[in-house]
Coordinates of C-alpha atoms and ligand atoms in Angstrom, one line a residue:
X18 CA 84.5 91.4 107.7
X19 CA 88.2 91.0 108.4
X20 CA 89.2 91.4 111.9
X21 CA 92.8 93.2 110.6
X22 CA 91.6 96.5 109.4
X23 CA 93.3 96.9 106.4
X24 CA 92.5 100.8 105.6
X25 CA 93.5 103.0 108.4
X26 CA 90.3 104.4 110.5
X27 CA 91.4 107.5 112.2
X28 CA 87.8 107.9 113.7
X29 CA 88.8 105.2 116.1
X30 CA 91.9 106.9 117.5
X31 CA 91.8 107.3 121.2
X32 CA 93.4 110.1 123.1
X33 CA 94.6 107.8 125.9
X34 CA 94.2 104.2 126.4
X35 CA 94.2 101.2 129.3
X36 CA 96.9 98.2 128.2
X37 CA 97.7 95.3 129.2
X38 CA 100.7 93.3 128.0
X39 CA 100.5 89.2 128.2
X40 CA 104.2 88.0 128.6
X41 CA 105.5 91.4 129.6
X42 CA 109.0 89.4 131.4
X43 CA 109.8 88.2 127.8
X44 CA 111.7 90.3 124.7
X45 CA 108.4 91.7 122.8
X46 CA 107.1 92.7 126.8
X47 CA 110.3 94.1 127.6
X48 CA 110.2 96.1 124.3
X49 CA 106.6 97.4 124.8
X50 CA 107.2 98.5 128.5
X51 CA 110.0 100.2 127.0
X52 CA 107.7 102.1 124.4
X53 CA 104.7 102.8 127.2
X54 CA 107.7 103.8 129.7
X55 CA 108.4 106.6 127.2
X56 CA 104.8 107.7 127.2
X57 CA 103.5 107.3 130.4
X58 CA 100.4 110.5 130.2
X59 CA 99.0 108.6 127.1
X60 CA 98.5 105.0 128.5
X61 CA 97.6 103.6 131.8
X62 CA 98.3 100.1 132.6
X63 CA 95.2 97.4 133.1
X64 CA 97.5 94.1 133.9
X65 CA 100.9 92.2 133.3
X66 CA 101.5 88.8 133.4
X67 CA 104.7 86.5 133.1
X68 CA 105.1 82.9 133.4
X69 CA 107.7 82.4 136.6
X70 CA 109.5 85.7 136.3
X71 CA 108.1 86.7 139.7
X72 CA 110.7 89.5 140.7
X73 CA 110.2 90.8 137.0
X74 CA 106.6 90.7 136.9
X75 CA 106.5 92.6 140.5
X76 CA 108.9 95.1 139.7
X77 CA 106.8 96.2 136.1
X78 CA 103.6 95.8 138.0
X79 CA 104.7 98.3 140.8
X80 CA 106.6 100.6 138.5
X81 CA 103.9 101.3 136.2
X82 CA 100.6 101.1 139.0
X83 CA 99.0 98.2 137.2
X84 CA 95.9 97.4 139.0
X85 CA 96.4 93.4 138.2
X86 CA 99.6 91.2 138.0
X87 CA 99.5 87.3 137.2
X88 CA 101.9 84.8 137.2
X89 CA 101.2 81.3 135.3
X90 CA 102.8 79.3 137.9
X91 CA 100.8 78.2 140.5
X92 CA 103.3 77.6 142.6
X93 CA 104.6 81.0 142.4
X94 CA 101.6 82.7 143.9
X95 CA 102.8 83.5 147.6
X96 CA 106.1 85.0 146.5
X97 CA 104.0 87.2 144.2
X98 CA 101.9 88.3 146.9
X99 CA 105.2 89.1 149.2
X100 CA 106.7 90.9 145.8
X101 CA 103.4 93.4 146.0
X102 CA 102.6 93.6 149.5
X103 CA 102.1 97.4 150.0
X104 CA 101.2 98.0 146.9
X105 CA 97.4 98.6 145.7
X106 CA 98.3 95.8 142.7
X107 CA 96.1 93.0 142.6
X108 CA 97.6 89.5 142.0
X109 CA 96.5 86.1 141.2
X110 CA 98.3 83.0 139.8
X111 CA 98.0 79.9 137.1
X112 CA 96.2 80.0 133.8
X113 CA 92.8 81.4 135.1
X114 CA 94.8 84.5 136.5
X115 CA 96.6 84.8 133.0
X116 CA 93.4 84.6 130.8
X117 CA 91.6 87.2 133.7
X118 CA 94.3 89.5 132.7
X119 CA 93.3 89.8 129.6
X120 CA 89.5 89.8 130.6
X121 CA 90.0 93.1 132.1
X122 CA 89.1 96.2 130.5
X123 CA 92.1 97.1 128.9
X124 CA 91.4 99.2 125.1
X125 CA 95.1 97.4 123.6
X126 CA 96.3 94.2 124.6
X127 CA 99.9 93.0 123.7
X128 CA 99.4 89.5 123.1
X129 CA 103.3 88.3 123.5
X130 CA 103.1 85.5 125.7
X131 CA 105.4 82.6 124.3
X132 CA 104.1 79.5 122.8
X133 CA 100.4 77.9 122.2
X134 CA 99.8 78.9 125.6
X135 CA 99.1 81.8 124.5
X136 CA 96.4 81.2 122.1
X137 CA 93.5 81.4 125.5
X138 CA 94.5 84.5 126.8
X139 CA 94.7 86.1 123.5
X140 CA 91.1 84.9 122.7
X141 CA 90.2 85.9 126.1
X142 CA 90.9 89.6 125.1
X143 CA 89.2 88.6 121.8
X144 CA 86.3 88.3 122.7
X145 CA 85.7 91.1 124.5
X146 CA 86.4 92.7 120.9
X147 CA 89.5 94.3 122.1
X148 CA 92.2 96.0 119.9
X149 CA 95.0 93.1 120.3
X150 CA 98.7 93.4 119.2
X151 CA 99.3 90.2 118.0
X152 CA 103.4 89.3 118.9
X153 CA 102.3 85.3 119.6
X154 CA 102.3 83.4 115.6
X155 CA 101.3 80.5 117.6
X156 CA 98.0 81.8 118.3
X157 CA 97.4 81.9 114.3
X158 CA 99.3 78.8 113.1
X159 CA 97.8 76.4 116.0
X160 CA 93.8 78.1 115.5
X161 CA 94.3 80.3 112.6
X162 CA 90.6 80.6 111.0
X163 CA 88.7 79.7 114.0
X164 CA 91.0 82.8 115.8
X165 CA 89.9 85.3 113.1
X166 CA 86.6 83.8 112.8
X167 CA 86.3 84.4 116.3
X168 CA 88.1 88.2 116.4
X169 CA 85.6 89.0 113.2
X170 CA 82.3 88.0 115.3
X171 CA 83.3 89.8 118.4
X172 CA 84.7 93.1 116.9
X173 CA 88.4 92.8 117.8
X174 CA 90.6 94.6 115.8
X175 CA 93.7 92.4 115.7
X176 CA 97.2 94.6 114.9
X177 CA 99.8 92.5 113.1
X178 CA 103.1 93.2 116.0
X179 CA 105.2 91.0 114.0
X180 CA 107.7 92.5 112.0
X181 CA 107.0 91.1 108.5
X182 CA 103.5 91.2 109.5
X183 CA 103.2 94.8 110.5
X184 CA 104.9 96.1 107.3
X185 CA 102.0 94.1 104.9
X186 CA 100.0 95.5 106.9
X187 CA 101.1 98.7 106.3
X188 CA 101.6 98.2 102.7
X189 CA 98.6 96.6 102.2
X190 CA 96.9 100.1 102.6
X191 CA 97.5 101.1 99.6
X192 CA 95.0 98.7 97.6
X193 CA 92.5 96.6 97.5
X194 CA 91.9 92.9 98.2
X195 CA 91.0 92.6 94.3
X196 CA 94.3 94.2 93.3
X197 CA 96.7 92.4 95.3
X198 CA 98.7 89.6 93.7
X199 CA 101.4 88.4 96.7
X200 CA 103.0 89.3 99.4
X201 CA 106.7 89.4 100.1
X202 CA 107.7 88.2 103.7
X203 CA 111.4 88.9 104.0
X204 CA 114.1 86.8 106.1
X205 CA 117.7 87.9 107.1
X206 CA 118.3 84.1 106.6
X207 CA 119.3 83.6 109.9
X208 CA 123.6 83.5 111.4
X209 CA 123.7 79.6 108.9
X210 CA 122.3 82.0 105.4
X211 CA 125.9 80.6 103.8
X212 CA 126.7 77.4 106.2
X213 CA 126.6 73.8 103.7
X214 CA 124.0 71.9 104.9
X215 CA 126.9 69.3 106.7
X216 CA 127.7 71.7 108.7
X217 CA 123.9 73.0 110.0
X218 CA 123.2 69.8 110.7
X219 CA 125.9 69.8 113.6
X220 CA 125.2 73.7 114.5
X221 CA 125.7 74.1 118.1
X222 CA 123.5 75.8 120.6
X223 CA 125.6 78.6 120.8
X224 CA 125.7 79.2 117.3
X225 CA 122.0 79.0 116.8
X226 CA 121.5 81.5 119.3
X227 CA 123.8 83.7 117.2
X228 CA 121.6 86.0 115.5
X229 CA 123.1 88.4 112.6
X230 CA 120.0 90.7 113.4
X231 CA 117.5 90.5 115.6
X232 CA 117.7 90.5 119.4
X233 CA 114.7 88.1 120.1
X234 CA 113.4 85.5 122.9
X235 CA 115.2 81.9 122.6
X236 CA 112.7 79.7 120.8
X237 CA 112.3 82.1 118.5
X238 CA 115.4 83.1 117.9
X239 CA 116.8 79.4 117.3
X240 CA 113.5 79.0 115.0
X241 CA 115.2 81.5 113.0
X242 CA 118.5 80.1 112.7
X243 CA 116.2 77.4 111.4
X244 CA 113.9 79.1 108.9
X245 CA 111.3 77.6 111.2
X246 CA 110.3 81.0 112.0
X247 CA 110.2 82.2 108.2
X248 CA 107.3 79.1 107.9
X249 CA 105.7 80.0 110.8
X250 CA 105.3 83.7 109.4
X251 CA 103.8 82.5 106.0
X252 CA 100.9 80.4 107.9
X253 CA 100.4 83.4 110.2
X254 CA 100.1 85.6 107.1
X255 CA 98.0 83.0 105.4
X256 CA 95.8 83.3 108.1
X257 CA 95.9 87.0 108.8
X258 CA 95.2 88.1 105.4
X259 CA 93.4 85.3 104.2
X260 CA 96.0 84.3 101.8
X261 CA 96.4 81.3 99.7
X262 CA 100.3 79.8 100.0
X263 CA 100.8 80.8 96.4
X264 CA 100.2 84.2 97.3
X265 CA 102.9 84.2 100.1
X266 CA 106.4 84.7 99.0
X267 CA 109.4 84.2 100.8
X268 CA 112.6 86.7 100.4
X269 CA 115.9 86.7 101.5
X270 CA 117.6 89.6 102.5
X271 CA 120.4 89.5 104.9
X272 CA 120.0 93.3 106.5
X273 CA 116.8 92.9 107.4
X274 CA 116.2 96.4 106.5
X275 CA 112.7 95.9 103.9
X276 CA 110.7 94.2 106.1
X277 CA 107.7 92.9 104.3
X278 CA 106.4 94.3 100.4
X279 CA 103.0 94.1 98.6
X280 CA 102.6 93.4 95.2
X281 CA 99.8 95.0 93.4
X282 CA 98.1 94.3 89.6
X283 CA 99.8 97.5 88.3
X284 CA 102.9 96.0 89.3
X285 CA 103.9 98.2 91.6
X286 CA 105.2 96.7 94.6
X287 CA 105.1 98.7 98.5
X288 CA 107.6 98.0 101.3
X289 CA 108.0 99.2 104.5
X290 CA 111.7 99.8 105.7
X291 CA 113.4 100.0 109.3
X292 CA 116.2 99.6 111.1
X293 CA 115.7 95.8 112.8
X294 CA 114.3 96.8 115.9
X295 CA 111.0 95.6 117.0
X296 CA 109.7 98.8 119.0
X297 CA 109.1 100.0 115.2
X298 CA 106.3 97.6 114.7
X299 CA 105.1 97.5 118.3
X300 CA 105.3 101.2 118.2
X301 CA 102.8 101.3 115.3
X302 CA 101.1 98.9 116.6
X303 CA 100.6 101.1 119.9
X304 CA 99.7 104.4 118.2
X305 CA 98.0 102.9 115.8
X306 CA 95.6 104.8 114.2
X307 CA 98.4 107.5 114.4
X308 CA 101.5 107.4 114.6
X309 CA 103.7 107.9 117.9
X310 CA 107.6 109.2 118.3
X311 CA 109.2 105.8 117.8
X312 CA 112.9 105.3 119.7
X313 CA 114.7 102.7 117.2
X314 CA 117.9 103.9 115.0
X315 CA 116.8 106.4 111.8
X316 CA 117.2 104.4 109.1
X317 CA 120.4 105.5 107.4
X318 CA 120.6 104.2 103.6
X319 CA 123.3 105.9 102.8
X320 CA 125.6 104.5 105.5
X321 CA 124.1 100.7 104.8
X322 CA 125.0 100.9 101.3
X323 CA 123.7 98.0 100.0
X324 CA 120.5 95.9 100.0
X325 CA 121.1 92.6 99.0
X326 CA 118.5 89.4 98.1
X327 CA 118.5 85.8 97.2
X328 CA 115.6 83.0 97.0
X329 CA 115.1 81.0 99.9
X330 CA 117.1 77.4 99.8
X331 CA 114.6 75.0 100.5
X332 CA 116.9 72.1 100.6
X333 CA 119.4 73.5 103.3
X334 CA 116.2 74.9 105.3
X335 CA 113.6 72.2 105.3
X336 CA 111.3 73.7 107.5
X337 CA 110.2 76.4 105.5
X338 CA 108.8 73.5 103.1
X339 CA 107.6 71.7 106.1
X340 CA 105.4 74.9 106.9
X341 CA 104.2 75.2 103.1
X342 CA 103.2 71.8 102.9
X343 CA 101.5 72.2 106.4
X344 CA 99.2 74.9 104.9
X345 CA 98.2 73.5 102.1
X346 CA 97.0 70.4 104.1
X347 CA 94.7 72.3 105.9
X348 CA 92.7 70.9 109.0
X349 CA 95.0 71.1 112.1
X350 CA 98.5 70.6 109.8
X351 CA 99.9 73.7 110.4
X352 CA 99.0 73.1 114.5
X353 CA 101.1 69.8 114.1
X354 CA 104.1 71.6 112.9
X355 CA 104.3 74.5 115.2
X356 CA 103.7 71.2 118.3
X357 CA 106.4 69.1 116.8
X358 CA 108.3 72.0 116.2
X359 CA 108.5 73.4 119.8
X360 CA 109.1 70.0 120.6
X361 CA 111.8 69.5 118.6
X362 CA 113.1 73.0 119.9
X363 CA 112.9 71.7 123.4
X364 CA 115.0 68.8 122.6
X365 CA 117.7 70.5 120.9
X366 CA 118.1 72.6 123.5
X367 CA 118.4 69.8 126.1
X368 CA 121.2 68.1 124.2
X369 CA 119.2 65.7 122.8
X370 CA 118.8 65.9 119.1
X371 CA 121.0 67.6 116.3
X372 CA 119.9 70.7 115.0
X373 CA 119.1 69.1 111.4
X374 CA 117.1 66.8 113.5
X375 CA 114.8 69.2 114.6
X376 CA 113.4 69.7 111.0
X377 CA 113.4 65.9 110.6
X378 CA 111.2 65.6 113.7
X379 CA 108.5 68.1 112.0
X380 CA 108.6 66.1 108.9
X381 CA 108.3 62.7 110.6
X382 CA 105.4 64.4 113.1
X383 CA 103.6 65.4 110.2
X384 CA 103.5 62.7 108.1
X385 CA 102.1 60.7 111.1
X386 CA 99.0 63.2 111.5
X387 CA 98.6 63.5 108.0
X388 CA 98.4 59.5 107.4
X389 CA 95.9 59.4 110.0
X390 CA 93.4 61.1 107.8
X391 CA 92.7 63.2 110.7
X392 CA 92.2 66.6 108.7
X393 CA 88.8 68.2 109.3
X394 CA 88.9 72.0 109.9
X395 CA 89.5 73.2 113.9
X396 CA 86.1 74.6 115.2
X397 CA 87.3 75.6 118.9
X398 CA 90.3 76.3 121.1
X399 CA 89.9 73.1 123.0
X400 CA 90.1 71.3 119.4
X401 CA 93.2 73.4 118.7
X402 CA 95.0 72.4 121.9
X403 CA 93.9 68.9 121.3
X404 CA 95.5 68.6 118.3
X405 CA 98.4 70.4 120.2
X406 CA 98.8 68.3 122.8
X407 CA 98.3 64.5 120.1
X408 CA 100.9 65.8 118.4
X409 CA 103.0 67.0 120.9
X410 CA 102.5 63.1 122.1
X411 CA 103.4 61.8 119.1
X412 CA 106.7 63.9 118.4
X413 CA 107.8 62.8 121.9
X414 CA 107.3 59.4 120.5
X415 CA 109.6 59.6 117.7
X416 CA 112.2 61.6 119.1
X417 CA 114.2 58.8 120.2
X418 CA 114.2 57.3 116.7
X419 CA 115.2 60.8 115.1
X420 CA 117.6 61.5 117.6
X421 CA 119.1 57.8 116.9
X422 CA 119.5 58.5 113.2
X423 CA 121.8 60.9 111.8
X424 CA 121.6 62.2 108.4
Ligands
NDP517 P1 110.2 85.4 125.5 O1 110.5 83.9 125.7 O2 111.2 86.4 125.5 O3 109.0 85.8 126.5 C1 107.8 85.1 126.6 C2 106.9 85.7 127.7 O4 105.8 84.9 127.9 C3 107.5 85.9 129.0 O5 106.9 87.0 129.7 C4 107.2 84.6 129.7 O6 107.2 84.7 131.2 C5 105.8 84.4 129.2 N1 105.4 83.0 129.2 C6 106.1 81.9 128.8 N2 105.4 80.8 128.9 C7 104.2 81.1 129.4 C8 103.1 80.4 129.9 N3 103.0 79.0 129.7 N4 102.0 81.0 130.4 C9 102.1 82.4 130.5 N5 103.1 83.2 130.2 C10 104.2 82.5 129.6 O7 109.4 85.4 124.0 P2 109.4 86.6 123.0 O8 109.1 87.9 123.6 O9 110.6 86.5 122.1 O10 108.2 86.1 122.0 C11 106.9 86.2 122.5 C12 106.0 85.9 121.2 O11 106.2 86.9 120.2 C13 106.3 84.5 120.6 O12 105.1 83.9 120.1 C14 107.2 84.9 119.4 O13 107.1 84.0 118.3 C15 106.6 86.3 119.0 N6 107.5 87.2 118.4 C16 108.7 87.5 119.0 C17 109.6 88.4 118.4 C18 110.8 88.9 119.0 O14 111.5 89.7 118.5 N7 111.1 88.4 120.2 C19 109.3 88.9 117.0 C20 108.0 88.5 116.5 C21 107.2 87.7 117.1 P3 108.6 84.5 132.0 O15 109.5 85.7 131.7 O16 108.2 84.4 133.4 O17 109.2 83.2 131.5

């Protein structure tokens, strides 16, 4: 059985619920204490965590009564403690505190902590078959089978929080399995949609932080600017849905109005529309089974006019090939890219590498893992973060050559 309910099961709903929100410092926590701030009689909050935002964490924690707080950094754990003294808010620090968090009794668990460290706190509320909001892709692209295996066998009912991912999911409803024929991820196309490929190769930092959009974290937000993000989505919607890459499609559209559409065997083909503002998603993510009062802009046809789309460009965005060709090679591929990837990320944002580069350093990371025959199937976390942490290795190794070599 899939561990994404694709028909909605209003015997499930609950009246009020326990959450807790992994990464609640970041853009998708800041969004979701935003949602539960508005409706504070229907949830009560279980735990918070950040990574070093101590003063954020504290402030959240004590605002909404949580009865746990943890902060990732070790080092941190004193000036936590002095943040909540007073307060009844239980606090601990470093990874064990983080994957505790999400131990803890909560019915709905954002999982939006950044990065592959989230993938053990997200299993964490796993397997105690929680209802998890999935924001983290990494968690799916690093582990993606062995994390739905996993949610499957222990009951979790995993909701798609990610934009494109959230509206096939809500399309999705309206067949079956057997009558779907592809899915339609869209993509605004990022603030380089019309740059020549001369000139994103020499993108600055500034400008890739320039979203036309989407107000979103920094990794992601530059992995966007990228198309990075637009491959990370199709894995995580391979994975998600249990979809073959053929059956993931790739649309842009630069108002980032349609969101995600499902085709279906009549030919008839459902989208889900919104104004670009992730508290729609998380919202319904939230409420889900029902649906709760949402605060995002109506959408307003009329006044946008115009929908526009084009095909993807491949050529000027090679990371959305990169993240094609990682799924189709199966067996920790996909893991590679998103390490060498973040990587890559890192580097660019330190000055170190051109933006072009950072595709180049995928491609190059890859290629390595792939010729080392190393491609049997991921069978545990550990494996995952192995994998993780070789290639991570390996595209520090040959980032000095990339950054060396311009295009
Ligand atoms: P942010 O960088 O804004 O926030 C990340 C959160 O995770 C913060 O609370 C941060 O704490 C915490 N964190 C970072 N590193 C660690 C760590 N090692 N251990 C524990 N906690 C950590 O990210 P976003 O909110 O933008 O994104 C979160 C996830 O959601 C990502 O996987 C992203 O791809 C996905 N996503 C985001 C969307 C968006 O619109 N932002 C849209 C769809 C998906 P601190 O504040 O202390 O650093």
């Amino acid at each position: 059985m899939s561990a994404v309910p694709l028909r909605n099961n209003k015997a499930v709903a609950a009246a009020s619920r326990s959450v807790t929100v992994l990464g609640a410092t970041g853009s998708i926590g800041d969004s979701t204490m935003d949602l539960l701030r508005a409706s504070r009689d229907r949830y009560r909050v279980e735990a918070l965590t950040a990574n070093s935002n101590v003063q954020a964490l504290a402030s959240l924690a004590k605002e909404f009564g949580a009865r746990f707080a943890a902060i990732a950094d070790p080092a941190r754990l004193g000036e936590l403690k002095d943040a909540l003294s007073g307060t009844r808010v239980e606090c601990g620090a470093g990874e064990s505190a983080v994957i505790e968090a999400a131990a803890r009794p909560a019915d709905w668990v954002m999982a939006a902590v950044s990065g592959a460290a989230g993938l053990k706190p997200a299993l964490a509320a796993v397997d105690r078959g929680a209802t998890v909001a999935l924001a983290n892709k990494e968690c799916l692209v690093c582990a993606g089978d062995f994390f739905m295996q996993r949610a499957a066998r222990a009951g979790a009912c995993i909701l798609p929080a990610d934009s494109e991912h959230n509206a096939l999911f809500q399309a999705l409803g309206s067949g079956n399995r057997e009558e779907l024929v592809r899915v339609i991820i869209t993509a605004s196309g990022g603030p380089f949609r019309t740059w020549a490929a001369r000139d994103i190769e020499r993108a600055t930092l500034a400008q890739a932080l320039k979203h036309p959009n989407w107000s979103m974290g920094q990794k992601i937000t530059i992995d966007s600017a990228s198309m990075m993000n637009k491959g990370l989505e199709v894995i995580e919607a391979s994975y998600l849905f249990t979809l073959t890459p053929d059956e993931i499609d790739v649309l842009v559209h630069p108002q980032s109005i349609i969101h995600g559409m499902v085709e279906f065997s009549d030919r008839s083909v459902v989208a889900q529309l919104g104004t670009p503002d992730m508290r729609t998603p998380i919202a319904h993510c939230l409420g889900w089974p029902d649906r709760i009062t949402g605060p995002a802009t109506k959408l307003d046809l009329a006044k946008i006019g115009q929908l526009t789309f084009e095909s993807p460009d491949f050529e000027r965005f090679p990371g959305l090939r990169l993240a094609y060709d990682a799924l189709r090679a199966g067996g920790g591929a996909t893991t590679v890219f998103n390490a060498a990837n973040e990587v890559a990320v890192a580097a660019f944002i330190a000055g170190q590498i051109r933006f072009g580069a950072i595709a180049r350093l995928v491609e190059a990371t890859l290629q390595d893992w792939t010729r080392s025959g190393n491609l049997s199937p991921l069978s545990s976390a550990d494996d995952a973060i192995t994998v993780d942490q070789v290639a991570r290795n390996r595209a520090a190794t040959l980032l000095p050559q990339i950054a060396s070599k311009a295009s």
